[in-house]
mmCIF file of C-alpha atoms in Angstrom:
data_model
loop_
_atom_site.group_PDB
_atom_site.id
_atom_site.type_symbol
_atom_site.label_atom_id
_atom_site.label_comp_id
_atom_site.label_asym_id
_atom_site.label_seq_id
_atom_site.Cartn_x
_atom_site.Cartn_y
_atom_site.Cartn_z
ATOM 1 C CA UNK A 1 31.604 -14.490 33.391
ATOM 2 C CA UNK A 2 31.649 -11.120 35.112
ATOM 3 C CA UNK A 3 29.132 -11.370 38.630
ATOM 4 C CA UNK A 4 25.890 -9.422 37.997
ATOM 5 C CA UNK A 5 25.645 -6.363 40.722
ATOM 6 C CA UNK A 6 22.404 -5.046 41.205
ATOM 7 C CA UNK A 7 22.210 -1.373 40.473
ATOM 8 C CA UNK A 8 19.916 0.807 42.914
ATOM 9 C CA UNK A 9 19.694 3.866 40.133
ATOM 10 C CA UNK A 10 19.769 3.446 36.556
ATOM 11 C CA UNK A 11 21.881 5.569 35.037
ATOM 12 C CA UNK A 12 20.718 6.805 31.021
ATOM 13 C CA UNK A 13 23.333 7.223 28.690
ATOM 14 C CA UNK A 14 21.552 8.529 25.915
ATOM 15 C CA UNK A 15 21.626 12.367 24.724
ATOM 16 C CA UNK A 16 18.197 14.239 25.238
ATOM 17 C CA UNK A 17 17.162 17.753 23.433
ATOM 18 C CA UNK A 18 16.639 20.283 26.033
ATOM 19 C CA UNK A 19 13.288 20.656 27.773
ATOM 20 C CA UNK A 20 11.264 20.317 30.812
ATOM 21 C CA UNK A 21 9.058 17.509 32.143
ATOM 22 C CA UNK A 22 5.964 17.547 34.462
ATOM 23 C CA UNK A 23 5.699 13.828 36.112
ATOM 24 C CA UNK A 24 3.923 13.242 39.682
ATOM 25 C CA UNK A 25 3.560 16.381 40.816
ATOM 26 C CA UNK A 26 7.612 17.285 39.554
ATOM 27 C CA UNK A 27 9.366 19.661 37.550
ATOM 28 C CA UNK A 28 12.345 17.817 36.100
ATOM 29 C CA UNK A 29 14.735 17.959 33.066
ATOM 30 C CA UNK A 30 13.533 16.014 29.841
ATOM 31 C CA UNK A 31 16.873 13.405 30.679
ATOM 32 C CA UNK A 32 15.130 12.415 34.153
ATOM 33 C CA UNK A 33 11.731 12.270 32.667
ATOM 34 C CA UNK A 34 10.932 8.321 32.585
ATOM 35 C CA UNK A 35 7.991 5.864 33.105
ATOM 36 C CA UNK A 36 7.691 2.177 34.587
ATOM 37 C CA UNK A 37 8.408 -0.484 32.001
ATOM 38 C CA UNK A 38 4.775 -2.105 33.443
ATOM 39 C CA UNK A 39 3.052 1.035 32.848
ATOM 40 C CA UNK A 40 0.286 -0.051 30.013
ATOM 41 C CA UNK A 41 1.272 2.815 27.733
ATOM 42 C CA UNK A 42 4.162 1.438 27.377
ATOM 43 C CA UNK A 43 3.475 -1.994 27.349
ATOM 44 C CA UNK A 44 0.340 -2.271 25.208
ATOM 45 C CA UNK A 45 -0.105 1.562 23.597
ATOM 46 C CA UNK A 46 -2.551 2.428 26.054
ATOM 47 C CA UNK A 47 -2.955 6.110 26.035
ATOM 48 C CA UNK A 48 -3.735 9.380 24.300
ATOM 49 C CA UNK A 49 -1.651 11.986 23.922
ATOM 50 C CA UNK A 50 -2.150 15.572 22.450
ATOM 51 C CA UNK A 51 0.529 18.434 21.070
ATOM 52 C CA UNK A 52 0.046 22.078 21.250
ATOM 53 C CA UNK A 53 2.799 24.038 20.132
ATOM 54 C CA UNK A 54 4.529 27.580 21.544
ATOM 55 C CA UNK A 55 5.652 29.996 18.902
ATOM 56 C CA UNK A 56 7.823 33.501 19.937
ATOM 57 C CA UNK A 57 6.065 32.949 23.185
ATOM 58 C CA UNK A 58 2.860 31.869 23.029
ATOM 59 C CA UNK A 59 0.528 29.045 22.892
ATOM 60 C CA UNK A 60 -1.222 28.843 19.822
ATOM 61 C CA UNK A 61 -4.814 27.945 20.034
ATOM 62 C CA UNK A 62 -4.441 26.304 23.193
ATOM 63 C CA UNK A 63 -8.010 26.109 24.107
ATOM 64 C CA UNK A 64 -8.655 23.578 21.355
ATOM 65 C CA UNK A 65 -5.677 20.904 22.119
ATOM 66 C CA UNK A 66 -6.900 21.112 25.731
ATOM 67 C CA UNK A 67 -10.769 20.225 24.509
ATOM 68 C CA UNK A 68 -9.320 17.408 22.163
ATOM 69 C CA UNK A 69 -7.333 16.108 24.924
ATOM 70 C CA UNK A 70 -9.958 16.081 27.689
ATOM 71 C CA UNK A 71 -12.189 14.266 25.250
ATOM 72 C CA UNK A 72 -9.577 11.836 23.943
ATOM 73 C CA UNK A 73 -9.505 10.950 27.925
ATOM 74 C CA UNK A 74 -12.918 10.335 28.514
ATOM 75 C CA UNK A 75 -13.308 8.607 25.468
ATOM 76 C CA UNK A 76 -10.733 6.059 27.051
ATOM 77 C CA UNK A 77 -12.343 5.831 30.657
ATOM 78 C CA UNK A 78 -9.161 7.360 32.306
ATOM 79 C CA UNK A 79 -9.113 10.168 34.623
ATOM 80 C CA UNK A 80 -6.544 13.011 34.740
ATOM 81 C CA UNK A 81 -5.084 14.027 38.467
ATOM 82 C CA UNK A 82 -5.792 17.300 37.676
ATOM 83 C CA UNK A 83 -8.755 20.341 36.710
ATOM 84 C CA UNK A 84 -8.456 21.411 33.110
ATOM 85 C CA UNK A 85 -7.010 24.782 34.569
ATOM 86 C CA UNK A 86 -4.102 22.880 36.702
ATOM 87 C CA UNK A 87 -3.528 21.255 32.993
ATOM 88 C CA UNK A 88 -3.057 24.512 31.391
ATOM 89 C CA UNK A 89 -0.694 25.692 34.384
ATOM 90 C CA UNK A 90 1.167 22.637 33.947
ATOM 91 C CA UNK A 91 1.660 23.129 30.448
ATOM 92 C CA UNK A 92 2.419 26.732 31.283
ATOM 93 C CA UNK A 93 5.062 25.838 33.464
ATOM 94 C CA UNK A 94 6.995 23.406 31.656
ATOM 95 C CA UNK A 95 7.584 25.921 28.785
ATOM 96 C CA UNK A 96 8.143 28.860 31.110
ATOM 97 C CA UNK A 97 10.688 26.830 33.291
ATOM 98 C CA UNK A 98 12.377 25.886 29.951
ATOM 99 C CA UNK A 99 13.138 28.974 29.034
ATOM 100 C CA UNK A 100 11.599 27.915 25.275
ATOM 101 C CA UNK A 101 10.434 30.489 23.162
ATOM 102 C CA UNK A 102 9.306 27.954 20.400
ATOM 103 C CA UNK A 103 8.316 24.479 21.689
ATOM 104 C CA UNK A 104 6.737 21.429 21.159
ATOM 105 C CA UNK A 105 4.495 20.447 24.259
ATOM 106 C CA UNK A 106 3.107 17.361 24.695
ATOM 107 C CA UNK A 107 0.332 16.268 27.325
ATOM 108 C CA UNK A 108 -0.017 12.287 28.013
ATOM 109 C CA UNK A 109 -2.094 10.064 29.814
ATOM 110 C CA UNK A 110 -1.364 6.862 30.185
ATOM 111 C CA UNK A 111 -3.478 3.509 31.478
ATOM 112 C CA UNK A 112 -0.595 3.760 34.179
ATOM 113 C CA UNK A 113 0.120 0.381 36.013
ATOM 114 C CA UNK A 114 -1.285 -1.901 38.830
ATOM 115 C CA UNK A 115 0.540 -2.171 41.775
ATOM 116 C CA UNK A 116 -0.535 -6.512 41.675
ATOM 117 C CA UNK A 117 0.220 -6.413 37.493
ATOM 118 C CA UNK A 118 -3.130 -6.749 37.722
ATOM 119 C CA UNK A 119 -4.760 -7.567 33.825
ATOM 120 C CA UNK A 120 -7.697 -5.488 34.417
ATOM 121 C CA UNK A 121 -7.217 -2.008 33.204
ATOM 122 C CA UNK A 122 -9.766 -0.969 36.026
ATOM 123 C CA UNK A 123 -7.245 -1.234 38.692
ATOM 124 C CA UNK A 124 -4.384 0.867 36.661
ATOM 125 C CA UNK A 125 -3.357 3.871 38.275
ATOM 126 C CA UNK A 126 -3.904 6.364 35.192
ATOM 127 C CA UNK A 127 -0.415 8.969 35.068
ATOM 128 C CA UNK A 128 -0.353 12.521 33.563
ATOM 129 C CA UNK A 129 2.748 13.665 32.015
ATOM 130 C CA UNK A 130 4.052 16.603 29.985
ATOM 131 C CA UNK A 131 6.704 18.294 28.647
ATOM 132 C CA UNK A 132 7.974 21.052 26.517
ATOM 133 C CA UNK A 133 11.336 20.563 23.983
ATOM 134 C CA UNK A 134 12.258 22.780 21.103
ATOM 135 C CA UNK A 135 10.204 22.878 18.276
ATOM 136 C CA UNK A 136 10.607 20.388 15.167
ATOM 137 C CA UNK A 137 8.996 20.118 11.753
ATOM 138 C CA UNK A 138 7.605 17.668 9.634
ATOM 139 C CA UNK A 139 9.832 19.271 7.163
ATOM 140 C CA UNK A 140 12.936 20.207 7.305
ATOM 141 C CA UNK A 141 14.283 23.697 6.144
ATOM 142 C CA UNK A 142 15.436 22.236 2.722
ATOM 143 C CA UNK A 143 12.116 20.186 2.335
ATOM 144 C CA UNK A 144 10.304 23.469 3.892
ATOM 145 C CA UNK A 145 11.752 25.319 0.724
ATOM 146 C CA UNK A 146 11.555 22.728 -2.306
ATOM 147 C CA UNK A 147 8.804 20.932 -1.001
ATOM 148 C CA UNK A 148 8.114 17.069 0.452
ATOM 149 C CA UNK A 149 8.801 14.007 -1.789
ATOM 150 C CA UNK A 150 5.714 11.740 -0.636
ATOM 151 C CA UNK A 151 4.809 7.972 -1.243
ATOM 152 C CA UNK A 152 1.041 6.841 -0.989
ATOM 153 C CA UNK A 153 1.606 3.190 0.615
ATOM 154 C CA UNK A 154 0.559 0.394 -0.168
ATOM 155 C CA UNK A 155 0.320 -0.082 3.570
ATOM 156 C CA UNK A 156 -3.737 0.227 4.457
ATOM 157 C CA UNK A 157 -4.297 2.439 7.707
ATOM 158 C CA UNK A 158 -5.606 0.978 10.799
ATOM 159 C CA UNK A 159 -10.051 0.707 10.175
ATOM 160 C CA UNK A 160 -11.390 3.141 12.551
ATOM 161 C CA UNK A 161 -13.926 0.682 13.822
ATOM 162 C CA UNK A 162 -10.854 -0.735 15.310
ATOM 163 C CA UNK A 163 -8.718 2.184 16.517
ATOM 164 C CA UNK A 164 -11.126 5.325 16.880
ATOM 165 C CA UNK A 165 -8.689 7.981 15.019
ATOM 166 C CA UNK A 166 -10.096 10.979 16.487
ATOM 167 C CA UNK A 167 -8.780 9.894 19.690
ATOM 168 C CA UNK A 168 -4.837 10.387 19.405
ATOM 169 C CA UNK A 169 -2.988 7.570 19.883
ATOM 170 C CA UNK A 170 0.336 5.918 19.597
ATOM 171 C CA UNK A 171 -0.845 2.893 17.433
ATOM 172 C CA UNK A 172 1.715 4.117 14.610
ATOM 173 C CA UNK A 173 2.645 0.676 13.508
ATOM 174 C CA UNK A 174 1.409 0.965 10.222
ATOM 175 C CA UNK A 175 2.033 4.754 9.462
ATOM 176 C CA UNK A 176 5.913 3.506 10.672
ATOM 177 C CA UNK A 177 5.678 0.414 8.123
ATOM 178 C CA UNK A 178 4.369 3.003 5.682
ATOM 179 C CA UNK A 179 7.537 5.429 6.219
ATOM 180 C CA UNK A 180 9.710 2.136 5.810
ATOM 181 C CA UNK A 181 8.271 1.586 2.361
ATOM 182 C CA UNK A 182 8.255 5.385 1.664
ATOM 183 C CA UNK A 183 12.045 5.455 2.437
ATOM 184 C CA UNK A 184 12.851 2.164 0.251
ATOM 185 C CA UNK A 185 11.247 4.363 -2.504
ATOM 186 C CA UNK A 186 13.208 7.144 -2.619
ATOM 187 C CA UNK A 187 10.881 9.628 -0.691
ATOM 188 C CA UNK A 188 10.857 11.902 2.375
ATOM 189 C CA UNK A 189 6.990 10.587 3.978
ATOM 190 C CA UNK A 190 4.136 8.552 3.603
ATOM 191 C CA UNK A 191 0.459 8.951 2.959
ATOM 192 C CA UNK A 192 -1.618 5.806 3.507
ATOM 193 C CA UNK A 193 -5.146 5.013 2.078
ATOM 194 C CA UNK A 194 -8.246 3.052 3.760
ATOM 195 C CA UNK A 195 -9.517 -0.062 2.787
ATOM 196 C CA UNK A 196 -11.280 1.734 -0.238
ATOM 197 C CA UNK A 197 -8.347 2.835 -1.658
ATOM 198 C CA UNK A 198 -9.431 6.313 -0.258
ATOM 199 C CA UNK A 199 -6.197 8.653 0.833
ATOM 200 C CA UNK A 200 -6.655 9.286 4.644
ATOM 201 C CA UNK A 201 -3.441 11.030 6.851
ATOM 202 C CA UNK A 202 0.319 10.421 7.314
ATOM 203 C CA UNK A 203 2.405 9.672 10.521
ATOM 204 C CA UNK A 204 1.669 13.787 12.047
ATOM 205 C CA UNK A 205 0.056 15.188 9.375
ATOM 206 C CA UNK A 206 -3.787 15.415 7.889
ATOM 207 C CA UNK A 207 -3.520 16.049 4.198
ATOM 208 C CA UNK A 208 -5.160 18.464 1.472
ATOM 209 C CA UNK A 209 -5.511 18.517 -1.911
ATOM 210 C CA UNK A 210 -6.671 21.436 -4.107
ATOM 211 C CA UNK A 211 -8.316 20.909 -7.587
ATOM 212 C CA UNK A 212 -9.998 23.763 -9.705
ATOM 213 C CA UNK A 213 -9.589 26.002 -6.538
ATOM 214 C CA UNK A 214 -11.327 24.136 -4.260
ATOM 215 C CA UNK A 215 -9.513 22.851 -1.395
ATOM 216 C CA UNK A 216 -10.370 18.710 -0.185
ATOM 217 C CA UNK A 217 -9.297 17.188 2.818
ATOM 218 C CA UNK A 218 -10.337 13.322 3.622
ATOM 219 C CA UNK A 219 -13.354 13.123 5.666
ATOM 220 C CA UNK A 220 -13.260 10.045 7.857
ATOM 221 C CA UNK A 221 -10.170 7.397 8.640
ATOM 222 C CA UNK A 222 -8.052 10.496 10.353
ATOM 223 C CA UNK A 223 -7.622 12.566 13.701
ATOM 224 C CA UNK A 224 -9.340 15.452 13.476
ATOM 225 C CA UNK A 225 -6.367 17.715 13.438
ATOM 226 C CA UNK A 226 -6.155 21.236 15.032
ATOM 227 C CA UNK A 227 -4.157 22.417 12.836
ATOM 228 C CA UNK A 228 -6.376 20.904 9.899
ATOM 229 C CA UNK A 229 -9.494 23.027 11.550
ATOM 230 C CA UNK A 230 -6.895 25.952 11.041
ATOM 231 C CA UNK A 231 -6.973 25.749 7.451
ATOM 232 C CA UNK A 232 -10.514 25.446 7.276
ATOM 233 C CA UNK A 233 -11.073 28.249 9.120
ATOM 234 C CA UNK A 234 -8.646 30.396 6.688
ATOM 235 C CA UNK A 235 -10.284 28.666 3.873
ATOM 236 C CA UNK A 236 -13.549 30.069 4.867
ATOM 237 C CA UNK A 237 -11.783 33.742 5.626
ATOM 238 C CA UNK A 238 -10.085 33.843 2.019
ATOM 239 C CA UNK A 239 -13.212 32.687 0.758
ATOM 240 C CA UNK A 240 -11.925 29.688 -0.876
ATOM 241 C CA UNK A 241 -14.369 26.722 -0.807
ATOM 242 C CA UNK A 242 -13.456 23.806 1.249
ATOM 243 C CA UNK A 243 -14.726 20.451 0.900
ATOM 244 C CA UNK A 244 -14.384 17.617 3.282
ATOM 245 C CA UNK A 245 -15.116 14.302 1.668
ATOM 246 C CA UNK A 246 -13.570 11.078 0.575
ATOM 247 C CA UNK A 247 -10.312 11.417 -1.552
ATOM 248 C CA UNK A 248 -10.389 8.202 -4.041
ATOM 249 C CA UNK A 249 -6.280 7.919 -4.674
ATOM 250 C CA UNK A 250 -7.248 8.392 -8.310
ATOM 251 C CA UNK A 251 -8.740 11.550 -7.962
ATOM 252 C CA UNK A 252 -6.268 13.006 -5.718
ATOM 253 C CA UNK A 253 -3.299 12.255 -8.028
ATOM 254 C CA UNK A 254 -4.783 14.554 -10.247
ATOM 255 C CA UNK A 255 -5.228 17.779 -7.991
ATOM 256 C CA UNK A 256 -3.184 20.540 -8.911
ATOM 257 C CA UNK A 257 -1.998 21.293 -5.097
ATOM 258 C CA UNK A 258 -1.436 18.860 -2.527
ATOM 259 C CA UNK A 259 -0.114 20.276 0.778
ATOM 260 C CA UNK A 260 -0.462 18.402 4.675
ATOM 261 C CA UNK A 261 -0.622 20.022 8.158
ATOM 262 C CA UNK A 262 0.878 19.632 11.367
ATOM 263 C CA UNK A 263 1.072 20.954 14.560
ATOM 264 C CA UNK A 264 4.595 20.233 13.911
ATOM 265 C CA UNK A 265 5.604 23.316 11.338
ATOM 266 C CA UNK A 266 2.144 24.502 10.024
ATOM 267 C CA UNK A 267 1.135 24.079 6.848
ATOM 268 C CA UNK A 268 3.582 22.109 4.304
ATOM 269 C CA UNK A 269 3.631 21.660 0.904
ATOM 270 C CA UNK A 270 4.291 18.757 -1.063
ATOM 271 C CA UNK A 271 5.949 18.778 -4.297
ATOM 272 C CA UNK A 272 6.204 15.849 -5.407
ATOM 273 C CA UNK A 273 3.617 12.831 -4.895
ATOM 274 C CA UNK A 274 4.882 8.975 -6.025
ATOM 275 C CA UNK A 275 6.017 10.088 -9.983
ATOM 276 C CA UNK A 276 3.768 13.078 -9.595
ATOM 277 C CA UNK A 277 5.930 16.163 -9.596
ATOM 278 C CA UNK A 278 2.987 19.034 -8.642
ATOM 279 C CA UNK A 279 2.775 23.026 -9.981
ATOM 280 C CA UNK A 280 6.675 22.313 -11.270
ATOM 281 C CA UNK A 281 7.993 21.599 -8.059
ATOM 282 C CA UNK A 282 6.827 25.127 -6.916
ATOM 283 C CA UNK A 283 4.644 26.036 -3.709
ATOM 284 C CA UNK A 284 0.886 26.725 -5.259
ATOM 285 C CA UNK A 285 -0.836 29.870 -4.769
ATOM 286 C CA UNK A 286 -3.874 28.341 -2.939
ATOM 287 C CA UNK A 287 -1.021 26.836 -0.657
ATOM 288 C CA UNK A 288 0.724 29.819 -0.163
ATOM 289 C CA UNK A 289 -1.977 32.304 1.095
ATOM 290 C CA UNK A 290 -2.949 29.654 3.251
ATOM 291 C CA UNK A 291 0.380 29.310 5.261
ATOM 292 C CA UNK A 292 0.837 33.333 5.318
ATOM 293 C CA UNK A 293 -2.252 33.658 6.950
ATOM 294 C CA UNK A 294 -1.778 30.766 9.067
ATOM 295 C CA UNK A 295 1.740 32.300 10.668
ATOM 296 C CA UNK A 296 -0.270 35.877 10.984
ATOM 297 C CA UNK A 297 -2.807 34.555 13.122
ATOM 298 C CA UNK A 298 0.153 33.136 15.430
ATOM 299 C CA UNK A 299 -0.237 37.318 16.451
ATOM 300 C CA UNK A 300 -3.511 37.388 16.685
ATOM 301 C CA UNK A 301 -4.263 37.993 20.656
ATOM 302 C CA UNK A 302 -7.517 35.944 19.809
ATOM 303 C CA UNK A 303 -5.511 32.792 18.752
ATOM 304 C CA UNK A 304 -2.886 33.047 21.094
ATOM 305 C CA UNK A 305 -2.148 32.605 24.761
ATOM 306 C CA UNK A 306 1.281 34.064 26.309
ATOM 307 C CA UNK A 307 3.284 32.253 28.160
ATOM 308 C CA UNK A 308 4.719 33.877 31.449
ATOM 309 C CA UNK A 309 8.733 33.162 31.807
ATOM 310 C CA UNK A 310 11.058 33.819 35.205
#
């Protein structure tokens, strides 16, 4: 047996996309960015997270992932290191210093970790990180084009009296269980109901249906997306009536649209749902003047913030 030899730096071997990470006060590459194994986000999902994204270099609706965030924090007792502006320069920074012209940023705070392993979440240390890597999709470009193949699981979503969903969190255990089943099934993503068989989100994504003309989204169960506010703000510029209410799986199997969104790609639409193949496999028109607008208002100086690169 070989003699152990204690190792003063850990050394990562696994590939990371390129980026740049804000930890402690540092500016480092996304392969040095790392947290304490006893940190309680880590150990027992302990934090709240938010995702703004940067498209042809600019921040879209920044303003409102900041708000969600800030709230998310306080509605978990923690306290950020920083002012909200600091934040923003932060988040500023780590796309400027990348160089990114469209990324995915993420802000974190975790519970952090007690210097005694104390079991008290009191005495934790709460830790801001962020960091900016190249934008991703829910979709990929083939999916983006024919549309998502999507399973409603049997899986039931976590009760919001227990986990408050407005508060973004990492408790994806069952949305990941959900994909599992999705996958054994022969589709692409999953949509899980409540525990009265009411449709409520996927793992990323809120999710609309759109019946007669009139576009649905669930009502309670879900995170309050940003980019599901987006579409019912267009909604109420096109002047098509939106409706937020409880989706019985019943009744949503029969709408003639059925489309999710995401911070990560926008608006999608979903072509097939279970056996359900939707408006032939096509994109729907309700779907598709939603999603135009949506990627016009990304140069809109009112919905946009630049970013400032060296």
């Amino acid at each position: 047996m070989t003699k152990p030899v204690l190792q003063h730096h850990y050394q990562d071997p696994r590939p990371y996309p390129k980026g740049v990470a804000y930890m402690d006060g540092q500016y480092i590459p996304m392969n040095e960015a790392k947290i304490s194994v006893l940190d309680w986000g880590f150990l027992r999902s302990d934090a709240t997270y938010d995702v703004v994204h940067a498209w042809e270099g600019a921040f879209f609706r920044l303003d409102k992932y900041v708000d969600r965030f800030l709230n998310s924090v306080e509605k978990l007792r923690m306290t950020l290191p920083v002012e909200r502006t600091e934040l923003e320069d932060i988040l500023h920074n780590c796309v400027g210093l990348s160089g990114l012209q469209n990324a995915y940023v993420e802000m974190i705070c975790t519970r952090g970790s007690s210097p005694t392993f104390s079991r008290d979440p009191r005495d934790s240390d709460n830790r801001l990180i962020c960091f900016a890597i190249p934008l991703g999709s829910i979709a990929n470009k083939d999916q983006q084009k024919r549309g998502l193949h999507i399973a409603i699981s049997d899986v039931v979503r976590i009760a919001p009296q227990s986990v408050d969903p407005t508060i973004k969190n990492y408790h994806w255990l069952d949305l990941i269980a959900g994909l599992f089943e999705a996958y054994d099934r022969g589709a692409e993503n999953t949509l899980l109901v409540d525990h009265d068989g009411n449709v409520t989100e996927g793992p990323g994504f809120n999710i609309f249906a759109v019946k007669d003309g009139v576009v649905y989204t669930p009502s309670s169960g879900v995170l309050e997306g940003i980019t599901r506010q987006t579409v019912i703000d267009l909604c109420k510029e096109l002047n098509l009536p939106c409706q937020i209410q409880a989706l019985p799986k019943a009744d949503f199997l029969k709408a003639d649209e059925i489309f999710l969104s995401s911070t990560a790609g926008g608006p999608q639409f979903i072509s097939k749902i279970d056996d359900t193949i939707l408006q032939n496999g096509a994109a729907g028109p309700v779907f598709s003047k939603i999603k135009d607008l949506y990627w016009q208002k990304h140069q809109d100086a009112s919905w946009i913030t630049p970013i400032e690169y060296d």
